[in-house]
Coordinates of C-alpha atoms in Angstrom, one line a residue:
X1 CA 64.8 50.5 22.9
X2 CA 64.5 47.1 25.1
X3 CA 61.3 48.4 26.8
X4 CA 59.6 49.6 23.3
X5 CA 60.5 45.6 22.3
X6 CA 58.6 44.2 25.1
X7 CA 55.8 46.6 24.7
X8 CA 55.6 45.3 20.9
X9 CA 56.2 41.7 22.0
X10 CA 53.3 41.9 24.6
X11 CA 50.9 43.8 21.9
X12 CA 51.4 40.9 19.6
X13 CA 50.7 38.3 22.4
X14 CA 47.8 40.0 23.3
X15 CA 46.5 40.3 19.8
X16 CA 47.2 36.3 19.2
X17 CA 45.3 35.4 22.3
X18 CA 42.3 38.0 21.2
X19 CA 42.2 36.2 17.6
X20 CA 41.9 32.6 19.1
X21 CA 39.5 33.4 21.6
X22 CA 37.2 35.1 19.0
X23 CA 38.1 32.1 16.5
X24 CA 36.7 29.6 19.6
X25 CA 33.6 32.1 20.1
X26 CA 33.0 31.7 16.3
X27 CA 33.3 27.8 16.1
X28 CA 31.5 27.6 19.1
X29 CA 28.2 29.4 17.7
X30 CA 28.9 27.5 14.4
X31 CA 28.3 24.2 16.3
X32 CA 26.0 25.1 18.7
X33 CA 24.0 26.3 15.5
X34 CA 24.3 22.9 13.7
X35 CA 23.3 20.8 17.0
X36 CA 20.4 22.9 17.9
X37 CA 19.0 22.7 14.0
X38 CA 19.7 18.6 13.7
X39 CA 18.1 17.9 17.0
X40 CA 15.2 20.0 16.5
X41 CA 14.2 18.4 13.0
X42 CA 15.3 15.0 14.1
X43 CA 13.1 15.6 17.2
X44 CA 10.3 15.9 14.8
X45 CA 11.2 13.6 12.4
X46 CA 11.0 10.7 15.2
X47 CA 7.5 11.7 16.6
X48 CA 5.9 10.6 13.0
X49 CA 8.3 7.5 12.4
X50 CA 6.5 4.4 12.6
X51 CA 8.1 1.7 15.3
X52 CA 10.9 0.2 14.6
X53 CA 9.1 -3.1 14.5
X54 CA 7.7 -3.9 10.9
X55 CA 4.3 -4.2 11.1
X56 CA 3.3 -5.9 7.9
X57 CA 4.3 -9.3 9.3
X58 CA 7.9 -9.2 9.5
X59 CA 10.4 -11.5 10.6
X60 CA 13.7 -11.1 11.3
X61 CA 15.9 -13.3 8.3
X62 CA 19.2 -14.7 9.5
X63 CA 20.7 -13.8 7.1
X64 CA 19.3 -10.3 7.1
X65 CA 22.0 -7.7 7.9
X66 CA 24.9 -9.8 6.2
X67 CA 23.3 -9.6 2.5
X68 CA 21.2 -6.8 2.7
X69 CA 23.9 -4.4 3.7
X70 CA 27.1 -5.0 2.3
X71 CA 26.4 -3.5 -0.7
X72 CA 26.3 0.5 -0.4
X73 CA 23.3 1.5 -2.8
X74 CA 25.1 3.8 -5.2
X75 CA 22.8 6.4 -6.2
X76 CA 21.2 6.9 -2.5
X77 CA 24.2 9.6 -1.2
X78 CA 24.7 11.1 -4.4
X79 CA 21.7 13.1 -3.6
X80 CA 21.6 16.1 -1.5
X81 CA 19.9 15.5 2.0
X82 CA 17.5 18.2 2.8
X83 CA 16.3 19.7 6.3
X84 CA 12.9 21.0 6.5
X85 CA 12.9 24.9 7.2
X86 CA 10.5 25.3 9.7
X87 CA 10.2 29.1 10.1
X88 CA 9.2 29.2 13.6
X89 CA 6.6 28.2 15.7
X90 CA 4.0 28.7 12.9
X91 CA 6.5 26.5 10.4
X92 CA 6.5 23.8 13.0
X93 CA 2.8 23.2 13.5
X94 CA 2.7 23.3 9.5
X95 CA 5.2 20.7 9.7
X96 CA 3.3 18.4 12.0
X97 CA -0.2 19.2 10.1
X98 CA 1.4 17.9 7.1
X99 CA 2.3 14.4 8.7
X100 CA -0.1 14.1 11.2
X101 CA -2.0 10.9 11.1
X102 CA -6.1 11.1 11.5
X103 CA -7.3 10.2 14.8
X104 CA -8.0 6.4 15.0
X105 CA -10.9 7.0 17.6
X106 CA -9.8 4.3 19.7
X107 CA -10.5 1.8 17.0
X108 CA -8.0 -1.6 17.2
X109 CA -7.6 -4.6 15.5
X110 CA -10.6 -7.1 16.3
X111 CA -9.9 -10.3 15.0
X112 CA -10.0 -13.2 18.0
X113 CA -12.6 -15.7 16.9
X114 CA -15.8 -16.1 19.3
X115 CA -16.2 -18.9 21.4
X116 CA -18.2 -21.0 19.3
X117 CA -15.6 -21.0 17.0
X118 CA -14.5 -24.6 16.7
X119 CA -11.3 -26.3 15.1
X120 CA -11.6 -27.1 11.3
X121 CA -13.9 -30.2 11.1
X122 CA -12.8 -33.5 9.3
X123 CA -12.3 -32.8 5.7
X124 CA -14.5 -33.7 2.8
X125 CA -12.1 -33.1 -0.1
X126 CA -9.3 -31.0 -1.5
X127 CA -9.8 -27.2 -2.8
X128 CA -7.0 -26.6 -5.6
X129 CA -6.9 -22.7 -6.2
X130 CA -5.6 -20.8 -9.3
X131 CA -4.9 -17.1 -8.4
X132 CA -5.4 -14.7 -11.0
X133 CA -4.2 -11.6 -11.8
X134 CA -1.3 -9.2 -10.2
X135 CA 0.3 -9.5 -6.5
X136 CA -2.5 -7.6 -4.9
X137 CA -5.6 -9.3 -6.5
X138 CA -3.9 -12.6 -5.9
X139 CA -3.5 -11.8 -2.3
X140 CA -7.3 -10.9 -1.9
X141 CA -8.1 -14.1 -3.8
X142 CA -6.3 -16.3 -1.8
X143 CA -7.5 -15.2 1.3
X144 CA -11.3 -15.6 0.4
X145 CA -10.2 -19.0 -0.5
X146 CA -9.1 -19.9 2.7
X147 CA -12.6 -18.5 3.9
X148 CA -14.2 -20.8 1.3
X149 CA -12.4 -23.6 2.3
X150 CA -13.4 -23.4 5.9
X151 CA -16.9 -22.6 4.9
X152 CA -16.8 -26.3 2.5
X153 CA -14.7 -28.1 5.1
X154 CA -12.1 -28.8 2.4
X155 CA -8.2 -29.2 3.0
X156 CA -6.8 -26.4 0.6
X157 CA -3.7 -26.8 -1.1
X158 CA -1.4 -23.9 -1.1
X159 CA -2.4 -22.2 -4.3
X160 CA -1.2 -21.3 -7.5
X161 CA 0.2 -18.2 -8.4
X162 CA -0.8 -16.6 -11.8
X163 CA 2.1 -16.8 -14.8
X164 CA 0.1 -16.1 -17.5
X165 CA -1.2 -12.4 -16.7
X166 CA 0.1 -8.9 -18.5
X167 CA 3.8 -9.4 -16.4
X168 CA 4.5 -13.0 -17.2
X169 CA 5.9 -14.1 -13.6
X170 CA 7.1 -17.5 -13.0
X171 CA 7.0 -17.0 -9.4
X172 CA 5.7 -19.5 -7.4
X173 CA 3.8 -19.4 -3.7
X174 CA 7.0 -19.7 -1.9
X175 CA 8.9 -17.3 -3.7
X176 CA 6.7 -14.5 -2.9
X177 CA 5.1 -16.1 0.4
X178 CA 5.9 -17.5 3.7
X179 CA 4.5 -20.7 2.8
X180 CA 5.5 -22.5 6.3
X181 CA 3.9 -19.5 8.1
X182 CA 0.9 -19.5 6.3
X183 CA 0.5 -23.0 6.9
X184 CA 0.9 -23.2 10.9
X185 CA -0.8 -19.6 11.5
X186 CA -3.9 -20.8 10.0
X187 CA -4.0 -24.5 11.3
X188 CA -6.8 -23.7 13.8
X189 CA -9.2 -22.2 11.0
X190 CA -8.5 -24.3 8.0
X191 CA -6.1 -27.6 7.1
X192 CA -3.6 -26.3 4.6
X193 CA -1.2 -28.5 2.5
X194 CA 1.7 -27.8 0.0
X195 CA 0.5 -30.4 -2.4
X196 CA -2.4 -32.6 -3.7
X197 CA -1.8 -36.1 -2.4
X198 CA -0.1 -38.3 -5.3
X199 CA -2.9 -41.1 -5.0
X200 CA -5.5 -38.0 -6.3
X201 CA -3.2 -36.5 -8.6
X202 CA -5.4 -38.6 -11.8
X203 CA -8.5 -38.4 -10.4
X204 CA -11.4 -36.6 -12.0
X205 CA -11.2 -32.9 -10.4
X206 CA -14.7 -30.5 -11.2
X207 CA -13.3 -27.4 -12.2
X208 CA -15.4 -24.0 -11.2
X209 CA -15.4 -20.6 -11.8
X210 CA -16.8 -19.7 -8.5
X211 CA -20.3 -17.3 -8.6
X212 CA -18.8 -13.5 -7.9
X213 CA -19.6 -12.0 -4.3
X214 CA -21.3 -15.0 -3.3
X215 CA -22.4 -15.7 0.3
X216 CA -22.3 -18.4 3.1
X217 CA -25.2 -20.5 1.4
X218 CA -23.9 -20.5 -2.1
X219 CA -21.0 -22.3 -0.8
X220 CA -22.5 -24.4 2.2
X221 CA -26.0 -25.5 -0.2
X222 CA -24.5 -25.6 -4.0
X223 CA -20.7 -26.0 -3.6
X224 CA -20.7 -28.5 -1.0
X225 CA -22.9 -31.0 -2.8
X226 CA -20.0 -31.4 -5.0
X227 CA -18.3 -33.7 -2.7
X228 CA -21.0 -36.4 -3.1
X229 CA -19.0 -36.9 -6.6
X230 CA -15.6 -35.3 -6.6
X231 CA -12.6 -35.7 -4.1
X232 CA -11.0 -32.7 -5.9
X233 CA -12.7 -29.0 -6.4
X234 CA -10.4 -26.9 -8.5
X235 CA -11.5 -23.1 -8.5
X236 CA -9.9 -21.5 -11.8
X237 CA -10.1 -17.9 -10.7
X238 CA -9.9 -16.6 -7.1
X239 CA -11.0 -13.2 -7.6
X240 CA -14.0 -11.5 -6.0
X241 CA -15.4 -14.8 -5.2
X242 CA -16.9 -13.7 -1.6
X243 CA -19.3 -11.5 -0.8
X244 CA -17.9 -8.1 1.0
X245 CA -21.0 -7.5 3.4
X246 CA -23.2 -9.6 5.2
X247 CA -20.9 -12.8 6.1
X248 CA -20.8 -14.4 9.8
X249 CA -18.5 -12.3 12.0
X250 CA -16.1 -15.3 12.5
X251 CA -15.9 -15.6 8.5
X252 CA -15.1 -12.0 8.3
X253 CA -12.5 -12.3 11.1
X254 CA -10.8 -15.2 9.7
X255 CA -10.4 -13.0 6.1
X256 CA -8.7 -10.7 8.0
X257 CA -6.3 -12.9 9.9
X258 CA -5.5 -14.3 6.6
X259 CA -4.6 -11.2 4.9
X260 CA -3.2 -9.3 7.4
X261 CA -1.4 -11.9 9.7
X262 CA -0.9 -15.0 7.9
X263 CA 0.0 -14.4 4.4
X264 CA 3.4 -12.3 4.5
X265 CA 6.1 -11.9 2.4
X266 CA 9.1 -14.2 1.8
X267 CA 11.7 -13.6 4.4
X268 CA 14.1 -12.8 1.6
X269 CA 11.5 -9.8 0.6
X270 CA 10.7 -8.8 3.8
X271 CA 14.4 -8.3 4.9
X272 CA 15.2 -6.1 1.6
X273 CA 11.8 -4.2 2.0
X274 CA 12.6 -3.5 5.8
X275 CA 16.1 -1.9 4.6
X276 CA 14.1 -0.1 1.7
X277 CA 11.9 1.5 4.8
X278 CA 15.2 2.3 6.9
X279 CA 16.8 4.1 3.9
X280 CA 13.8 5.9 3.1
X281 CA 13.5 6.9 6.6
X282 CA 17.1 8.6 6.7
X283 CA 15.5 11.4 4.6
X284 CA 12.9 12.2 7.4
X285 CA 9.1 11.6 6.8
X286 CA 8.3 10.3 3.5
X287 CA 5.4 9.8 1.2
X288 CA 4.7 6.5 -0.8
X289 CA 3.0 7.5 -3.8
X290 CA 1.6 4.8 -5.9
X291 CA 2.0 6.4 -9.4
X292 CA 0.1 3.6 -11.7
X293 CA 1.3 5.7 -14.8
X294 CA 2.6 2.5 -16.4
X295 CA 1.7 0.9 -19.4
X296 CA -0.4 -2.0 -18.7
X297 CA -2.8 0.2 -16.8
X298 CA -2.8 2.9 -19.3
X299 CA -3.7 0.8 -22.2
X300 CA -6.4 -1.1 -20.1
X301 CA -8.2 1.8 -18.6
X302 CA -7.6 3.7 -22.3
X303 CA -6.2 6.9 -20.5
X304 CA -4.2 8.7 -23.3
X305 CA -4.3 12.0 -22.1
X306 CA -0.5 14.3 -22.1
X307 CA 0.5 11.2 -24.5
X308 CA 1.5 11.8 -27.9
X309 CA -0.2 10.1 -30.9
X310 CA 2.1 7.1 -31.3
X311 CA 2.1 6.1 -27.7
X312 CA -1.7 6.2 -28.0
X313 CA -1.5 4.2 -31.0
X314 CA 0.8 1.6 -29.0
X315 CA -1.6 1.1 -26.2
X316 CA -4.5 0.6 -28.2
X317 CA -2.6 -1.9 -29.7
X318 CA -1.8 -3.8 -26.6
X319 CA -5.6 -3.5 -25.6
X320 CA -6.2 -5.0 -28.7
X321 CA -3.7 -8.0 -28.5
X322 CA -4.7 -9.0 -25.2
X323 CA -8.1 -11.4 -25.5
X324 CA -9.2 -11.2 -21.9
X325 CA -9.5 -7.3 -21.7
X326 CA -12.9 -7.3 -23.2
X327 CA -13.5 -3.9 -23.5
X328 CA -11.7 -2.5 -26.8
X329 CA -13.0 0.8 -28.1
X330 CA -12.2 3.3 -25.0
X331 CA -13.0 7.2 -25.4
X332 CA -10.2 8.6 -23.7
X333 CA -12.2 11.9 -22.7
X334 CA -14.8 10.3 -21.5
X335 CA -12.6 8.3 -19.1
X336 CA -11.2 11.2 -17.9
X337 CA -13.7 13.6 -17.0
X338 CA -15.2 10.7 -15.5
X339 CA -12.3 10.1 -12.9
X340 CA -11.4 6.8 -14.3
X341 CA -8.2 7.7 -15.3
X342 CA -4.8 7.6 -13.3
X343 CA -3.3 10.9 -12.3
X344 CA -0.1 12.0 -14.6
X345 CA 2.9 12.5 -12.9
X346 CA 2.5 16.2 -13.3
X347 CA -0.8 16.5 -12.0
X348 CA 0.6 14.4 -9.2
X349 CA 3.0 17.3 -8.7
X350 CA 0.4 20.1 -8.5
X351 CA -1.4 17.9 -6.0
X352 CA 1.2 17.6 -3.6
X353 CA 2.0 21.1 -4.0
X354 CA -1.3 22.2 -3.1
X355 CA -1.6 20.1 -0.1
X356 CA 1.1 21.8 1.2
X357 CA 4.0 19.7 0.7
X358 CA 7.5 21.6 0.2
X359 CA 9.4 20.8 -2.9
X360 CA 12.1 19.2 -0.1
X361 CA 9.8 16.4 0.7
X362 CA 11.1 12.6 -0.2
X363 CA 8.5 11.0 -2.4
X364 CA 9.0 7.1 -3.0
X365 CA 7.5 5.6 -6.5
X366 CA 5.7 2.7 -5.7
X367 CA 5.4 1.8 -9.1
X368 CA 6.8 -0.4 -12.1
X369 CA 8.4 1.6 -14.9
X370 CA 6.5 4.6 -15.9
X371 CA 5.3 4.6 -19.1
X372 CA 7.3 7.2 -21.2
X373 CA 10.2 7.5 -18.6
X374 CA 11.8 10.7 -18.0
X375 CA 10.2 12.5 -20.7
X376 CA 6.7 12.1 -18.2
X377 CA 8.6 12.4 -15.2
X378 CA 10.1 15.7 -15.6
X379 CA 7.7 18.1 -14.2
X380 CA 6.9 15.7 -10.9
X381 CA 11.0 15.6 -10.3
X382 CA 11.1 19.7 -11.1
X383 CA 9.0 20.5 -8.2
X384 CA 10.0 17.5 -6.0
X385 CA 13.8 16.4 -6.4
X386 CA 13.8 13.8 -3.6
X387 CA 12.2 11.3 -6.0
X388 CA 13.2 7.8 -5.2
X389 CA 12.5 4.0 -5.6
X390 CA 13.6 0.5 -5.2
X391 CA 16.1 0.7 -7.9
X392 CA 17.7 4.2 -6.6
X393 CA 17.8 3.0 -2.8
X394 CA 19.0 -0.6 -3.2
X395 CA 22.2 -1.7 -5.2
X396 CA 22.0 -3.9 -8.4
X397 CA 23.1 -6.6 -6.4
X398 CA 20.7 -6.2 -3.9
X399 CA 18.0 -6.4 -6.1
X400 CA 19.1 -9.0 -8.6
X401 CA 16.9 -11.7 -6.7
X402 CA 13.6 -10.3 -7.1
X403 CA 14.2 -7.9 -10.7
X404 CA 12.7 -10.5 -13.2
X405 CA 9.6 -10.9 -10.8
X406 CA 7.1 -8.5 -10.9
X407 CA 5.4 -9.9 -8.4
X408 CA 8.1 -9.8 -6.1
X409 CA 9.2 -6.1 -7.0
X410 CA 5.6 -5.2 -6.4
X411 CA 5.8 -6.6 -2.4
X412 CA 8.8 -4.9 -2.0
X413 CA 6.8 -1.6 -3.0
X414 CA 4.3 -3.1 -0.9
X415 CA 6.2 -2.7 2.3
X416 CA 7.6 0.4 1.5
X417 CA 3.8 2.2 1.2
X418 CA 2.3 0.1 4.4
X419 CA 5.1 1.8 6.3
X420 CA 5.3 5.1 4.9
X421 CA 4.6 8.6 7.0
X422 CA 2.0 9.1 3.9
X423 CA 0.5 7.1 1.2
X424 CA -1.0 8.5 -1.8
X425 CA -2.4 6.5 -4.8
X426 CA -2.4 8.0 -8.2
X427 CA -5.5 5.6 -9.3
X428 CA -7.6 3.0 -7.1
X429 CA -6.8 -0.2 -8.3
X430 CA -6.2 -3.4 -6.4
X431 CA -2.3 -2.1 -4.8
X432 CA -4.1 1.1 -3.5
X433 CA -7.2 -0.7 -2.2
X434 CA -4.9 -3.2 -0.2
X435 CA -2.3 -0.6 1.3
X436 CA -5.2 1.7 2.4
X437 CA -7.0 -1.4 4.1
X438 CA -4.2 -2.7 5.8
X439 CA -2.8 0.8 6.8
X440 CA -6.5 1.2 8.2
X441 CA -5.7 -2.1 10.1
X442 CA -2.6 -1.0 11.5
X443 CA -4.3 2.3 13.3
X444 CA -5.5 4.5 10.5
X445 CA -2.3 5.8 9.0
X446 CA -2.3 8.9 6.7
X447 CA -3.5 7.9 3.4
X448 CA -4.9 10.7 0.9
X449 CA -6.9 9.6 -1.9
X450 CA -7.2 12.1 -4.5
X451 CA -10.7 13.3 -5.8
X452 CA -9.6 12.3 -9.6
X453 CA -13.2 13.3 -11.0
X454 CA -12.8 16.9 -9.4
X455 CA -9.0 17.6 -9.3
X456 CA -9.3 17.2 -13.3
X457 CA -11.6 19.9 -13.9
X458 CA -9.1 22.3 -12.0
X459 CA -6.1 20.8 -13.8
X460 CA -8.3 21.5 -17.1
X461 CA -8.6 24.8 -16.2
X462 CA -4.8 25.2 -15.5
X463 CA -3.9 23.8 -18.8
X464 CA -6.2 26.1 -20.3
X465 CA -5.0 29.2 -18.4
X466 CA -8.4 30.1 -16.7
X467 CA -6.7 29.2 -13.7
X468 CA -3.4 29.7 -11.9
X469 CA -1.5 27.7 -9.1
X470 CA -1.6 29.6 -5.7
X471 CA -3.2 30.0 -2.6
X472 CA -6.6 30.3 -3.8
X473 CA -6.1 26.8 -5.6
X474 CA -4.5 25.1 -2.6
X475 CA -7.2 26.0 -0.2
X476 CA -9.9 24.3 -2.4
X477 CA -8.2 21.3 -2.8
X478 CA -7.5 21.0 0.9
X479 CA -11.0 21.3 1.6
X480 CA -11.8 19.0 -0.8
X481 CA -9.6 16.6 0.8
X482 CA -9.8 16.9 4.4
X483 CA -12.3 14.3 5.1
X484 CA -10.0 11.9 2.5
X485 CA -7.0 11.1 5.0
X486 CA -7.8 7.7 5.8
X487 CA -9.6 8.3 9.6
X488 CA -12.1 5.8 10.8
X489 CA -15.5 5.2 9.1
X490 CA -17.8 2.4 8.2
X491 CA -17.4 0.5 5.3
X492 CA -19.6 1.7 2.1
X493 CA -22.4 -0.7 1.4
X494 CA -23.8 -0.7 -2.4
X495 CA -24.7 2.4 -4.5
X496 CA -28.4 3.1 -4.3
X497 CA -30.7 1.9 -6.9
X498 CA -28.2 -0.7 -8.2
X499 CA -29.4 -4.1 -8.3
X500 CA -28.0 -7.6 -9.1
X501 CA -24.4 -8.1 -9.8
X502 CA -23.7 -4.3 -10.2
X503 CA -25.0 -3.8 -6.6
X504 CA -22.4 -5.9 -5.4
X505 CA -19.8 -4.5 -7.8
X506 CA -20.5 -0.7 -6.2
X507 CA -19.9 -2.0 -2.7
X508 CA -16.2 -1.0 -1.0
X509 CA -14.3 -3.9 -1.4
X510 CA -13.6 -5.8 2.1
X511 CA -9.8 -5.5 2.1
X512 CA -10.0 -1.7 1.6
X513 CA -11.8 -1.3 4.8
X514 CA -12.2 -3.4 7.4
X515 CA -14.5 -1.2 9.5
X516 CA -16.5 -2.9 11.4
X517 CA -15.9 -6.5 10.8
X518 CA -12.0 -6.5 11.8
X519 CA -12.1 -3.1 13.9
X520 CA -13.6 -2.0 16.8
X521 CA -13.3 0.3 19.8
X522 CA -10.5 -0.6 22.4
X523 CA -13.1 -1.1 25.3
X524 CA -15.3 -3.6 22.8
X525 CA -12.0 -5.8 22.0
X526 CA -11.7 -6.3 25.6
X527 CA -15.0 -7.1 26.2
X528 CA -15.5 -9.7 23.1
X529 CA -16.6 -13.2 24.3
X530 CA -18.5 -14.2 20.9
X531 CA -21.7 -13.0 21.9
X532 CA -21.2 -9.1 22.1
X533 CA -23.7 -7.1 20.7
X534 CA -22.1 -4.8 18.1
X535 CA -22.2 -1.5 18.5
X536 CA -19.8 0.1 16.0
X537 CA -22.0 1.0 13.5
X538 CA -24.4 3.1 16.0
X539 CA -21.1 4.5 17.4
X540 CA -20.1 6.1 13.9
X541 CA -23.2 6.9 13.2
X542 CA -23.6 9.0 16.2
X543 CA -20.4 10.8 15.6
X544 CA -20.4 11.0 11.9
X545 CA -18.5 8.9 9.6
X546 CA -15.7 10.9 8.1
X547 CA -13.2 9.2 6.2

């Protein structure tokens, strides 16, 4: 009896030890799977992350971490975290292809002035500037006025920002931009002061609307003559006042130094912008989608496809009531057919899916309020559930200092867009052009520009039931866009056959593509001494322009 009890006790102990061993093995295997999965995805994500150092002119603000991280964004942690499904070696290659930037072909920023470039000469007078338009229209105009001030030997007064645009933004220059940095970083180029001297406030000013897309001769000959009679020239508008092409190399480089280096955002904007980037990167690589499906754009362009009759009427009334929008009667179907309309959220969803991005891709919406709200966003969100925005990434307290100022909110979107792994604009407006050019300057980061004119034909066939989504459509869209991903190419000149002002209008804007003026081959950059014979055009011609 005693021997049976000992035998039973030994058996029970053996069973217990066996159970513990099996449990330990199972737990170890489970942990190994999780660690392997995390490390695999993380290493891929890190390979495509941009450097931790912000490259859009960020400076660490003394209160950055204290104020920016106190408030946990409430909506951020309610969303599930998705892991890329790699699916073996083929999946890894596909993952890399989706996020891999185009080859920069050894092009680097090349903005150092030549040896013949001298400090600013004695000022002949003061240039006042009233920048007009939205944030990025004003940014381009301000940088052009820096160059104009150099050309006419003027002291530039810190520009006034547009307070009468569609957005009615009351921001001053120092609310949006780092004023001190702007003044000091351009001190070797142009003298800049914050305000017009008191003794000159009552003096007679000549108010000018400089001729659009003008060259050096216009400013040095016609405008400089005004100093004979006036001490102050007031530029009533700043947009498109300087030519895109055929300006002296040192003037073009000055424009780039102003746009990409001197005109930084205010420290508090850059601090929150950097934090938004970090929060987006917590999801892995991300797409910044400039979804220009906003009330002002739809009203201005007359694009009403997919809208209700009531919404179309509202947009028509807005267009009619804004006096400086000259074109009132617009055919929405013609606009859409010619590719002049922003893609709808639904169309963007089809486009992203056709490019191969899976539904667990994180997408940042760089835009203001989407017209129609949830009713128009539903189909895009159904395809891509991780739709983020500054309002979702930041708490109400974090956004409060900026929320009533359209230009400051747009600056946050600009920062997140420039630093994104992939940037896709649904419309080629001022924001899209500025971000694309900035990404080219920083190393030709991946920017996919939709061919809207071609795409709408396929979208219409889908709506008519004549075409289905699938591999055939995906292959077609990929083929159309394989040369529209932001690789180096020379800036486009005017369309053949155009004349006069229209000829300048058809040129690619300077800040959309700063090559060849501000980008050159690495060896050329090292050899630059002010007398370098530019070989960029020949190199591009030899190897093909690409995109």
